[in-house]
mmCIF file of C-alpha atoms and ligand atoms in Angstrom:
data_model
loop_
_atom_site.group_PDB
_atom_site.id
_atom_site.type_symbol
_atom_site.label_atom_id
_atom_site.label_comp_id
_atom_site.label_asym_id
_atom_site.label_seq_id
_atom_site.Cartn_x
_atom_site.Cartn_y
_atom_site.Cartn_z
ATOM 1 C CA UNK A 24 -10.399 5.481 -24.611
ATOM 2 C CA UNK A 25 -7.761 7.014 -22.573
ATOM 3 C CA UNK A 26 -8.876 10.233 -23.757
ATOM 4 C CA UNK A 27 -12.254 9.976 -22.098
ATOM 5 C CA UNK A 28 -12.737 11.486 -18.877
ATOM 6 C CA UNK A 29 -13.256 8.555 -16.227
ATOM 7 C CA UNK A 30 -16.377 10.510 -14.779
ATOM 8 C CA UNK A 31 -17.883 10.490 -18.763
ATOM 9 C CA UNK A 32 -17.500 6.284 -19.018
ATOM 10 C CA UNK A 33 -19.023 5.722 -15.063
ATOM 11 C CA UNK A 34 -21.816 7.957 -16.452
ATOM 12 C CA UNK A 35 -22.392 6.246 -19.164
ATOM 13 C CA UNK A 36 -21.933 3.140 -17.183
ATOM 14 C CA UNK A 37 -24.103 3.707 -14.338
ATOM 15 C CA UNK A 38 -26.967 5.172 -16.968
ATOM 16 C CA UNK A 39 -26.709 1.737 -19.029
ATOM 17 C CA UNK A 40 -26.683 -0.539 -15.854
ATOM 18 C CA UNK A 41 -27.188 1.403 -12.079
ATOM 19 C CA UNK A 42 -24.998 1.821 -9.832
ATOM 20 C CA UNK A 43 -20.932 0.489 -9.372
ATOM 21 C CA UNK A 44 -19.817 -0.940 -6.032
ATOM 22 C CA UNK A 45 -17.319 1.002 -4.240
ATOM 23 C CA UNK A 46 -14.828 -1.918 -4.997
ATOM 24 C CA UNK A 47 -15.137 -1.154 -8.655
ATOM 25 C CA UNK A 48 -15.594 2.665 -8.615
ATOM 26 C CA UNK A 49 -12.084 2.443 -6.749
ATOM 27 C CA UNK A 50 -10.359 0.295 -8.511
ATOM 28 C CA UNK A 51 -10.832 1.548 -12.050
ATOM 29 C CA UNK A 52 -9.926 5.139 -10.749
ATOM 30 C CA UNK A 53 -6.501 3.739 -9.220
ATOM 31 C CA UNK A 54 -6.047 2.183 -12.666
ATOM 32 C CA UNK A 55 -6.660 4.921 -14.145
ATOM 33 C CA UNK A 56 -4.770 7.320 -11.691
ATOM 34 C CA UNK A 57 -1.797 5.682 -11.466
ATOM 35 C CA UNK A 58 -1.673 4.257 -14.877
ATOM 36 C CA UNK A 59 -0.938 7.674 -16.417
ATOM 37 C CA UNK A 60 1.348 10.004 -14.162
ATOM 38 C CA UNK A 61 3.633 9.721 -11.657
ATOM 39 C CA UNK A 62 2.148 11.249 -8.648
ATOM 40 C CA UNK A 63 4.743 10.837 -6.183
ATOM 41 C CA UNK A 64 6.785 14.145 -4.751
ATOM 42 C CA UNK A 65 6.491 17.800 -4.048
ATOM 43 C CA UNK A 66 5.430 18.722 -7.749
ATOM 44 C CA UNK A 67 2.932 15.805 -7.312
ATOM 45 C CA UNK A 68 0.030 14.456 -5.361
ATOM 46 C CA UNK A 69 1.991 13.071 -2.581
ATOM 47 C CA UNK A 70 4.979 12.199 -0.578
ATOM 48 C CA UNK A 71 6.152 8.520 0.759
ATOM 49 C CA UNK A 72 8.096 7.616 2.885
ATOM 50 C CA UNK A 73 10.972 6.266 0.905
ATOM 51 C CA UNK A 74 10.975 10.281 -0.909
ATOM 52 C CA UNK A 75 11.485 12.018 2.375
ATOM 53 C CA UNK A 76 14.293 10.669 3.041
ATOM 54 C CA UNK A 77 17.220 7.620 2.266
ATOM 55 C CA UNK A 78 17.460 6.594 5.922
ATOM 56 C CA UNK A 79 13.710 4.853 4.993
ATOM 57 C CA UNK A 80 15.419 2.729 2.504
ATOM 58 C CA UNK A 81 18.476 2.170 4.625
ATOM 59 C CA UNK A 82 16.743 0.588 7.201
ATOM 60 C CA UNK A 83 14.722 -1.384 5.548
ATOM 61 C CA UNK A 84 17.314 -3.347 3.640
ATOM 62 C CA UNK A 85 19.341 -3.411 6.522
ATOM 63 C CA UNK A 86 16.079 -5.295 8.088
ATOM 64 C CA UNK A 87 16.316 -7.938 5.498
ATOM 65 C CA UNK A 88 19.927 -8.494 5.352
ATOM 66 C CA UNK A 89 19.905 -9.033 9.340
ATOM 67 C CA UNK A 90 17.291 -11.705 8.626
ATOM 68 C CA UNK A 91 19.362 -12.609 5.271
ATOM 69 C CA UNK A 92 22.580 -13.583 7.155
ATOM 70 C CA UNK A 93 20.884 -14.871 10.537
ATOM 71 C CA UNK A 94 19.078 -17.207 7.747
ATOM 72 C CA UNK A 95 22.464 -18.400 6.822
ATOM 73 C CA UNK A 96 22.519 -16.411 3.688
ATOM 74 C CA UNK A 97 20.567 -18.753 1.189
ATOM 75 C CA UNK A 98 21.335 -18.089 -2.510
ATOM 76 C CA UNK A 99 19.951 -17.222 -5.002
ATOM 77 C CA UNK A 100 17.140 -15.095 -3.284
ATOM 78 C CA UNK A 101 14.528 -12.525 -4.922
ATOM 79 C CA UNK A 102 13.649 -9.380 -3.415
ATOM 80 C CA UNK A 103 10.109 -8.519 -4.407
ATOM 81 C CA UNK A 104 8.980 -4.909 -3.758
ATOM 82 C CA UNK A 105 4.762 -4.415 -4.720
ATOM 83 C CA UNK A 106 3.711 -0.809 -6.057
ATOM 84 C CA UNK A 107 7.761 0.341 -6.150
ATOM 85 C CA UNK A 108 6.464 3.765 -7.301
ATOM 86 C CA UNK A 109 9.919 5.685 -8.839
ATOM 87 C CA UNK A 110 12.102 2.702 -7.100
ATOM 88 C CA UNK A 111 13.574 5.284 -4.622
ATOM 89 C CA UNK A 112 13.092 2.681 -1.480
ATOM 90 C CA UNK A 113 14.249 -0.441 -3.765
ATOM 91 C CA UNK A 114 17.482 2.107 -4.910
ATOM 92 C CA UNK A 115 18.249 2.619 -1.212
ATOM 93 C CA UNK A 116 17.047 -0.591 0.729
ATOM 94 C CA UNK A 117 19.365 -2.744 -1.962
ATOM 95 C CA UNK A 118 22.338 -0.375 -1.651
ATOM 96 C CA UNK A 119 22.126 -0.679 1.928
ATOM 97 C CA UNK A 120 21.726 -4.085 1.955
ATOM 98 C CA UNK A 121 24.414 -4.891 -0.392
ATOM 99 C CA UNK A 122 27.372 -3.522 1.758
ATOM 100 C CA UNK A 123 26.112 -6.701 4.177
ATOM 101 C CA UNK A 124 26.463 -9.149 1.272
ATOM 102 C CA UNK A 125 22.988 -9.300 0.132
ATOM 103 C CA UNK A 126 22.707 -9.073 -3.420
ATOM 104 C CA UNK A 127 18.794 -10.584 -4.665
ATOM 105 C CA UNK A 128 17.732 -10.659 -7.906
ATOM 106 C CA UNK A 129 15.033 -7.721 -8.354
ATOM 107 C CA UNK A 130 11.136 -8.297 -9.205
ATOM 108 C CA UNK A 131 8.667 -5.488 -9.503
ATOM 109 C CA UNK A 132 4.789 -6.300 -9.047
ATOM 110 C CA UNK A 133 3.628 -2.786 -10.767
ATOM 111 C CA UNK A 134 0.459 -2.559 -13.102
ATOM 112 C CA UNK A 135 1.345 1.304 -13.920
ATOM 113 C CA UNK A 136 3.238 1.515 -17.443
ATOM 114 C CA UNK A 137 4.161 5.232 -16.399
ATOM 115 C CA UNK A 138 5.797 3.712 -13.300
ATOM 116 C CA UNK A 139 7.254 1.138 -14.519
ATOM 117 C CA UNK A 140 8.941 3.302 -17.093
ATOM 118 C CA UNK A 141 10.333 4.974 -14.322
ATOM 119 C CA UNK A 142 11.485 1.652 -12.260
ATOM 120 C CA UNK A 143 13.249 1.027 -15.491
ATOM 121 C CA UNK A 144 15.697 3.707 -15.590
ATOM 122 C CA UNK A 145 16.423 2.834 -12.021
ATOM 123 C CA UNK A 146 16.490 -0.989 -12.539
ATOM 124 C CA UNK A 147 17.338 -1.821 -15.872
ATOM 125 C CA UNK A 148 18.017 -5.837 -14.653
ATOM 126 C CA UNK A 149 14.780 -5.967 -13.040
ATOM 127 C CA UNK A 150 11.633 -8.219 -13.632
ATOM 128 C CA UNK A 151 8.323 -6.634 -13.927
ATOM 129 C CA UNK A 152 5.438 -9.290 -13.299
ATOM 130 C CA UNK A 153 1.109 -7.457 -13.009
ATOM 131 C CA UNK A 154 0.393 -9.847 -9.872
ATOM 132 C CA UNK A 155 2.429 -12.306 -7.787
ATOM 133 C CA UNK A 156 1.607 -15.077 -10.045
ATOM 134 C CA UNK A 157 3.727 -15.264 -11.950
ATOM 135 C CA UNK A 158 7.300 -14.082 -9.090
ATOM 136 C CA UNK A 159 10.128 -16.965 -9.089
ATOM 137 C CA UNK A 160 8.388 -20.410 -7.016
ATOM 138 C CA UNK A 161 12.335 -21.458 -6.640
ATOM 139 C CA UNK A 162 13.625 -19.131 -3.902
ATOM 140 C CA UNK A 163 13.278 -17.338 -0.981
ATOM 141 C CA UNK A 164 11.508 -13.885 -1.083
ATOM 142 C CA UNK A 165 11.886 -10.980 0.561
ATOM 143 C CA UNK A 166 8.633 -8.695 -0.056
ATOM 144 C CA UNK A 167 8.393 -5.220 0.300
ATOM 145 C CA UNK A 168 5.430 -2.965 0.169
ATOM 146 C CA UNK A 169 4.919 0.874 1.041
ATOM 147 C CA UNK A 170 1.873 2.492 0.133
ATOM 148 C CA UNK A 171 0.679 -0.483 -1.943
ATOM 149 C CA UNK A 172 -2.468 -2.313 0.062
ATOM 150 C CA UNK A 173 -3.977 1.328 0.826
ATOM 151 C CA UNK A 174 -4.681 1.743 -2.964
ATOM 152 C CA UNK A 175 -6.204 -2.012 -3.434
ATOM 153 C CA UNK A 176 -9.780 -1.459 -3.685
ATOM 154 C CA UNK A 177 -11.958 -1.338 -0.268
ATOM 155 C CA UNK A 178 -15.699 -2.712 -0.306
ATOM 156 C CA UNK A 179 -18.368 -1.371 1.781
ATOM 157 C CA UNK A 180 -21.376 -2.473 3.385
ATOM 158 C CA UNK A 181 -24.097 -0.178 4.605
ATOM 159 C CA UNK A 182 -26.525 -0.730 7.480
ATOM 160 C CA UNK A 183 -29.994 0.227 6.755
ATOM 161 C CA UNK A 184 -33.436 0.258 7.747
ATOM 162 C CA UNK A 185 -33.926 -2.947 5.637
ATOM 163 C CA UNK A 186 -30.296 -4.608 6.657
ATOM 164 C CA UNK A 187 -27.626 -4.222 4.797
ATOM 165 C CA UNK A 188 -26.685 -3.582 1.438
ATOM 166 C CA UNK A 189 -23.508 -2.878 -0.632
ATOM 167 C CA UNK A 190 -22.222 0.800 -0.484
ATOM 168 C CA UNK A 191 -22.357 1.639 -4.417
ATOM 169 C CA UNK A 192 -21.897 5.055 -6.321
ATOM 170 C CA UNK A 193 -24.769 6.060 -8.330
ATOM 171 C CA UNK A 194 -25.786 9.792 -9.640
ATOM 172 C CA UNK A 195 -27.641 12.808 -7.636
ATOM 173 C CA UNK A 196 -31.003 13.473 -8.579
ATOM 174 C CA UNK A 197 -29.962 16.045 -10.965
ATOM 175 C CA UNK A 198 -27.240 13.598 -12.696
ATOM 176 C CA UNK A 199 -24.452 16.093 -12.020
ATOM 177 C CA UNK A 200 -22.720 14.679 -9.285
ATOM 178 C CA UNK A 201 -21.046 11.196 -8.548
ATOM 179 C CA UNK A 202 -22.398 9.695 -4.968
ATOM 180 C CA UNK A 203 -22.941 7.048 -2.509
ATOM 181 C CA UNK A 204 -26.142 4.908 -2.581
ATOM 182 C CA UNK A 205 -27.411 1.997 -1.078
ATOM 183 C CA UNK A 206 -27.297 -1.165 -3.617
ATOM 184 C CA UNK A 207 -30.793 -3.152 -3.275
ATOM 185 C CA UNK A 208 -29.334 -6.633 -3.138
ATOM 186 C CA UNK A 209 -29.185 -8.024 0.602
ATOM 187 C CA UNK A 210 -25.715 -8.551 2.136
ATOM 188 C CA UNK A 211 -26.736 -9.730 5.379
ATOM 189 C CA UNK A 212 -25.050 -12.575 4.733
ATOM 190 C CA UNK A 213 -21.697 -10.345 4.612
ATOM 191 C CA UNK A 214 -21.568 -9.319 7.813
ATOM 192 C CA UNK A 215 -19.840 -10.678 10.941
ATOM 193 C CA UNK A 216 -22.547 -11.840 13.350
ATOM 194 C CA UNK A 217 -21.108 -9.445 15.676
ATOM 195 C CA UNK A 218 -21.274 -6.763 13.953
ATOM 196 C CA UNK A 219 -25.352 -7.378 12.493
ATOM 197 C CA UNK A 220 -27.344 -5.455 15.321
ATOM 198 C CA UNK A 221 -24.977 -2.112 14.728
ATOM 199 C CA UNK A 222 -26.920 0.586 14.910
ATOM 200 C CA UNK A 223 -28.677 2.275 11.289
ATOM 201 C CA UNK A 224 -25.941 4.049 8.960
ATOM 202 C CA UNK A 225 -23.166 1.915 10.143
ATOM 203 C CA UNK A 226 -20.156 1.143 7.376
ATOM 204 C CA UNK A 227 -18.589 -1.877 7.533
ATOM 205 C CA UNK A 228 -15.541 -1.720 5.049
ATOM 206 C CA UNK A 229 -13.016 -4.478 3.986
ATOM 207 C CA UNK A 230 -10.354 -4.888 1.618
ATOM 208 C CA UNK A 231 -10.417 -8.315 -0.282
ATOM 209 C CA UNK A 232 -7.744 -7.485 -2.558
ATOM 210 C CA UNK A 233 -5.826 -7.123 0.803
ATOM 211 C CA UNK A 234 -6.737 -9.882 2.014
ATOM 212 C CA UNK A 235 -5.540 -12.376 -0.977
ATOM 213 C CA UNK A 236 -2.535 -10.587 -1.935
ATOM 214 C CA UNK A 237 -1.284 -11.216 1.169
ATOM 215 C CA UNK A 238 -2.479 -14.760 1.181
ATOM 216 C CA UNK A 239 -0.344 -15.247 -1.758
ATOM 217 C CA UNK A 240 2.541 -13.924 -0.428
ATOM 218 C CA UNK A 241 1.736 -15.511 3.073
ATOM 219 C CA UNK A 242 2.075 -19.490 1.179
ATOM 220 C CA UNK A 243 4.543 -18.415 -1.098
ATOM 221 C CA UNK A 244 6.941 -17.618 2.193
ATOM 222 C CA UNK A 245 5.412 -21.288 3.873
ATOM 223 C CA UNK A 246 6.529 -22.599 0.685
ATOM 224 C CA UNK A 247 9.972 -20.621 -0.742
ATOM 225 C CA UNK A 248 10.893 -19.178 2.770
ATOM 226 C CA UNK A 249 11.610 -15.618 3.430
ATOM 227 C CA UNK A 250 9.981 -12.912 4.635
ATOM 228 C CA UNK A 251 7.256 -9.885 3.848
ATOM 229 C CA UNK A 252 6.694 -6.525 5.310
ATOM 230 C CA UNK A 253 4.074 -4.806 4.543
ATOM 231 C CA UNK A 254 3.976 -0.577 5.286
ATOM 232 C CA UNK A 255 1.358 1.714 5.475
ATOM 233 C CA UNK A 256 -1.129 3.777 6.946
ATOM 234 C CA UNK A 257 -3.655 1.920 8.851
ATOM 235 C CA UNK A 258 -4.878 0.770 12.135
ATOM 236 C CA UNK A 259 -3.534 -2.609 14.315
ATOM 237 C CA UNK A 260 -7.356 -2.741 15.427
ATOM 238 C CA UNK A 261 -10.584 -3.244 13.701
ATOM 239 C CA UNK A 262 -12.609 0.048 13.323
ATOM 240 C CA UNK A 263 -16.296 1.054 11.928
ATOM 241 C CA UNK A 264 -16.911 3.588 9.002
ATOM 242 C CA UNK A 265 -15.619 4.818 5.619
ATOM 243 C CA UNK A 266 -11.869 5.539 5.538
ATOM 244 C CA UNK A 267 -12.113 6.511 1.410
ATOM 245 C CA UNK A 268 -9.971 9.517 0.869
ATOM 246 C CA UNK A 269 -8.762 11.142 -2.126
ATOM 247 C CA UNK A 270 -5.183 13.159 -2.156
ATOM 248 C CA UNK A 271 -4.982 15.843 -4.918
ATOM 249 C CA UNK A 272 -1.742 18.160 -4.822
ATOM 250 C CA UNK A 273 -1.346 17.639 -1.642
ATOM 251 C CA UNK A 274 -4.570 18.150 -0.100
ATOM 252 C CA UNK A 275 -7.836 16.503 0.546
ATOM 253 C CA UNK A 276 -10.456 16.470 -1.825
ATOM 254 C CA UNK A 277 -13.933 14.672 -2.578
ATOM 255 C CA UNK A 278 -12.908 11.614 -3.452
ATOM 256 C CA UNK A 279 -15.981 10.793 -5.768
ATOM 257 C CA UNK A 280 -15.768 13.988 -7.338
ATOM 258 C CA UNK A 281 -12.804 13.807 -10.347
ATOM 259 C CA UNK A 282 -11.804 9.327 -10.280
ATOM 260 C CA UNK A 283 -8.866 8.913 -11.931
ATOM 261 C CA UNK A 284 -7.447 12.382 -11.184
ATOM 262 C CA UNK A 285 -6.614 11.809 -7.555
ATOM 263 C CA UNK A 286 -5.073 9.030 -5.462
ATOM 264 C CA UNK A 287 -7.877 7.594 -3.952
ATOM 265 C CA UNK A 288 -6.576 5.145 -0.667
ATOM 266 C CA UNK A 289 -8.217 3.821 2.084
ATOM 267 C CA UNK A 290 -6.912 2.734 5.918
ATOM 268 C CA UNK A 291 -5.195 -0.765 6.341
ATOM 269 C CA UNK A 292 -6.844 -2.851 8.322
ATOM 270 C CA UNK A 293 -3.994 -4.653 9.428
ATOM 271 C CA UNK A 294 -6.405 -6.563 11.990
ATOM 272 C CA UNK A 295 -7.733 -8.283 9.518
ATOM 273 C CA UNK A 296 -4.355 -9.675 7.953
ATOM 274 C CA UNK A 297 -3.513 -11.366 11.241
ATOM 275 C CA UNK A 298 -5.459 -14.375 10.568
ATOM 276 C CA UNK A 299 -4.833 -14.735 6.681
ATOM 277 C CA UNK A 300 -1.456 -15.581 6.995
ATOM 278 C CA UNK A 301 -1.696 -17.702 9.896
ATOM 279 C CA UNK A 302 -4.651 -19.128 7.506
ATOM 280 C CA UNK A 303 -1.869 -19.620 4.767
ATOM 281 C CA UNK A 304 0.483 -21.382 6.929
ATOM 282 C CA UNK A 305 3.228 -18.806 7.345
ATOM 283 C CA UNK A 306 3.795 -16.681 11.195
ATOM 284 C CA UNK A 307 2.570 -13.031 11.976
ATOM 285 C CA UNK A 308 5.984 -11.649 13.684
ATOM 286 C CA UNK A 309 3.495 -8.890 14.667
ATOM 287 C CA UNK A 310 2.652 -5.215 13.791
ATOM 288 C CA UNK A 311 4.300 -2.318 15.269
ATOM 289 C CA UNK A 312 4.212 1.927 14.443
ATOM 290 C CA UNK A 313 6.395 2.906 12.012
ATOM 291 C CA UNK A 314 8.384 5.605 14.477
ATOM 292 C CA UNK A 315 9.021 2.466 17.122
ATOM 293 C CA UNK A 316 10.156 0.685 14.013
ATOM 294 C CA UNK A 317 12.531 2.319 12.638
ATOM 295 C CA UNK A 318 13.878 3.977 15.955
ATOM 296 C CA UNK A 319 14.537 0.251 16.745
ATOM 297 C CA UNK A 320 16.899 -0.386 13.580
ATOM 298 C CA UNK A 321 18.383 2.510 14.866
ATOM 299 C CA UNK A 322 17.460 5.483 12.593
ATOM 300 C CA UNK A 323 18.394 7.769 14.885
ATOM 301 C CA UNK A 324 22.017 6.945 14.671
ATOM 302 C CA UNK A 325 22.049 6.697 10.759
ATOM 303 C CA UNK A 326 20.405 10.474 11.343
ATOM 304 C CA UNK A 327 23.408 11.554 13.016
ATOM 305 C CA UNK A 328 26.196 10.017 11.579
ATOM 306 C CA UNK A 329 24.847 11.239 7.917
ATOM 307 C CA UNK A 330 24.402 14.742 9.946
ATOM 308 C CA UNK A 331 28.549 14.152 11.058
ATOM 309 C CA UNK A 332 29.615 13.463 7.511
ATOM 310 C CA UNK A 333 27.362 16.826 5.992
ATOM 311 C CA UNK A 334 26.912 19.146 9.009
ATOM 312 C CA UNK A 335 25.106 21.546 6.625
ATOM 313 C CA UNK A 336 22.407 18.915 5.770
ATOM 314 C CA UNK A 337 21.611 18.539 9.550
ATOM 315 C CA UNK A 338 18.504 20.475 9.693
ATOM 316 C CA UNK A 339 17.149 18.617 6.691
ATOM 317 C CA UNK A 340 18.373 15.315 8.096
ATOM 318 C CA UNK A 341 16.259 16.692 11.564
ATOM 319 C CA UNK A 342 13.210 17.225 9.901
ATOM 320 C CA UNK A 343 13.138 14.155 7.524
ATOM 321 C CA UNK A 344 13.611 12.187 10.806
ATOM 322 C CA UNK A 345 11.023 13.810 12.536
ATOM 323 C CA UNK A 346 8.456 13.403 9.391
ATOM 324 C CA UNK A 347 9.238 9.761 9.057
ATOM 325 C CA UNK A 348 8.923 8.857 13.062
ATOM 326 C CA UNK A 349 7.039 11.798 15.131
ATOM 327 C CA UNK A 350 3.822 10.680 16.695
ATOM 328 C CA UNK A 351 2.151 13.676 14.698
ATOM 329 C CA UNK A 352 3.674 13.052 11.533
ATOM 330 C CA UNK A 353 4.084 9.369 9.946
ATOM 331 C CA UNK A 354 5.509 8.086 13.273
ATOM 332 C CA UNK A 355 2.054 6.418 14.434
ATOM 333 C CA UNK A 356 -0.238 6.633 11.278
ATOM 334 C CA UNK A 357 1.785 4.428 9.988
ATOM 335 C CA UNK A 358 2.262 1.176 11.079
ATOM 336 C CA UNK A 359 4.441 -2.155 9.573
ATOM 337 C CA UNK A 360 3.671 -5.558 10.033
ATOM 338 C CA UNK A 361 5.967 -8.532 8.877
ATOM 339 C CA UNK A 362 5.636 -12.602 8.037
ATOM 340 C CA UNK A 363 7.492 -14.992 7.759
ATOM 341 C CA UNK A 364 8.395 -18.460 6.879
ATOM 342 C CA UNK A 365 8.000 -20.664 10.311
ATOM 343 C CA UNK A 366 11.126 -22.157 9.303
ATOM 344 C CA UNK A 367 12.961 -18.906 9.147
ATOM 345 C CA UNK A 368 14.280 -16.604 11.937
ATOM 346 C CA UNK A 369 12.400 -14.140 13.568
ATOM 347 C CA UNK A 370 12.690 -11.107 12.115
ATOM 348 C CA UNK A 371 14.388 -7.887 14.330
ATOM 349 C CA UNK A 372 12.164 -4.798 15.292
ATOM 350 C CA UNK A 373 8.633 -6.194 16.089
HETATM 351 N N1 SAH B 418 5.580 2.507 -2.546
HETATM 352 C C1 SAH B 418 5.983 3.511 -3.501
HETATM 353 C C2 SAH B 418 4.692 3.886 -4.393
HETATM 354 C C3 SAH B 418 3.419 4.105 -3.490
HETATM 355 S S1 SAH B 418 2.387 4.365 -5.081
HETATM 356 C C4 SAH B 418 6.577 4.642 -2.582
HETATM 357 O O1 SAH B 418 6.239 3.990 -1.515
HETATM 358 O O2 SAH B 418 6.518 5.683 -2.970
HETATM 359 C C5 SAH B 418 1.654 3.617 -5.014
HETATM 360 C C6 SAH B 418 1.806 2.090 -5.989
HETATM 361 O O3 SAH B 418 1.294 0.986 -6.326
HETATM 362 C C7 SAH B 418 2.057 2.760 -7.350
HETATM 363 O O4 SAH B 418 3.372 2.330 -7.512
HETATM 364 C C8 SAH B 418 1.081 2.003 -7.978
HETATM 365 O O5 SAH B 418 1.097 2.100 -9.497
HETATM 366 C C9 SAH B 418 1.089 1.026 -7.488
HETATM 367 N N2 SAH B 418 -0.173 -0.215 -7.626
HETATM 368 C C10 SAH B 418 -1.113 0.401 -7.497
HETATM 369 N N3 SAH B 418 -2.840 -0.875 -7.532
HETATM 370 C C11 SAH B 418 -1.798 -1.674 -7.544
HETATM 371 C C12 SAH B 418 -2.232 -3.312 -7.944
HETATM 372 N N4 SAH B 418 -2.946 -3.234 -8.168
HETATM 373 N N5 SAH B 418 -1.408 -3.657 -8.405
HETATM 374 C C13 SAH B 418 0.413 -3.747 -8.863
HETATM 375 N N6 SAH B 418 0.761 -1.766 -8.469
HETATM 376 C C14 SAH B 418 -0.087 -1.563 -7.555
#
């Protein structure tokens, strides 16, 4: 019942069967959120790197083309983007790649009907997939995902006096507000041995969905050739605590207040994905900050070149460059992680 507020649906469910897990809450909230709107841009809830400047997608297109050329220009080959939003990154990346001779067929892994419709305007010839299972199996893959993993549901376990419990979402005593509560089933077996003695109140967050999709992509690369690039806000080292947050109209809001009406994200734990890639038989090429990655690929020269061609855009280009690479902006908080087929050349800039 798409007209019902998700909060009311959760209310009925929780009253009938008890609290739901954080992962269930996040998955349903984001399915509703992305399924019903275009959240991107100045008038939406948040802005992503490809929407800041064409330079972002162009650098990724050149990264892909360089790797493809060094791999011996194999063809046919597929560009597969996970969660492509408005299709802006694909448009900029594939324009830059085409200048180097790389013209792959285009596949989008996207669950939102609203965003699929926007993507179709820009890529009428693309093929859409609900998940990676149906992506072509007979050719190398060039996989890209920007702010895709951070939207996938996280699971949280919390240390209580009596042991570890799943963190759940229930109602407050007045039945007015959704809020986190501890589940009643023991979860001690799910805690890594070195964290077992953590103090009461400690929260351990994991993203089984990010690990699963990374394992699936890595296994495909190992079998078919190609490379993948995940770009997201996250950390390269393990951490404790909840990183769940909600953004609406460019402001942080209470993640539990209006489920389905705000973008729910969690920081990506890139370190946790490294062993997943190796176990699936692919090579992890490294994790870099977005700022270092883009500078290494020549974004500063690209900004200077664009400013020479259009001097009246120079101030806007300088602002966009700072936004994408500045240490206080997206440059440090955002990370890139690349992994590839071991029989492929090592990608640049990591
Ligand atoms: N990459 C775009 C959009 C980021 S927003 C950009 O950088 O601008 C997150 C995107 O992931 C949206 O397109 C959303 O619909 C999609 N998405 C979220 N959860 C998904 C899932 N489980 N499977 C496929 N796509 C998903």
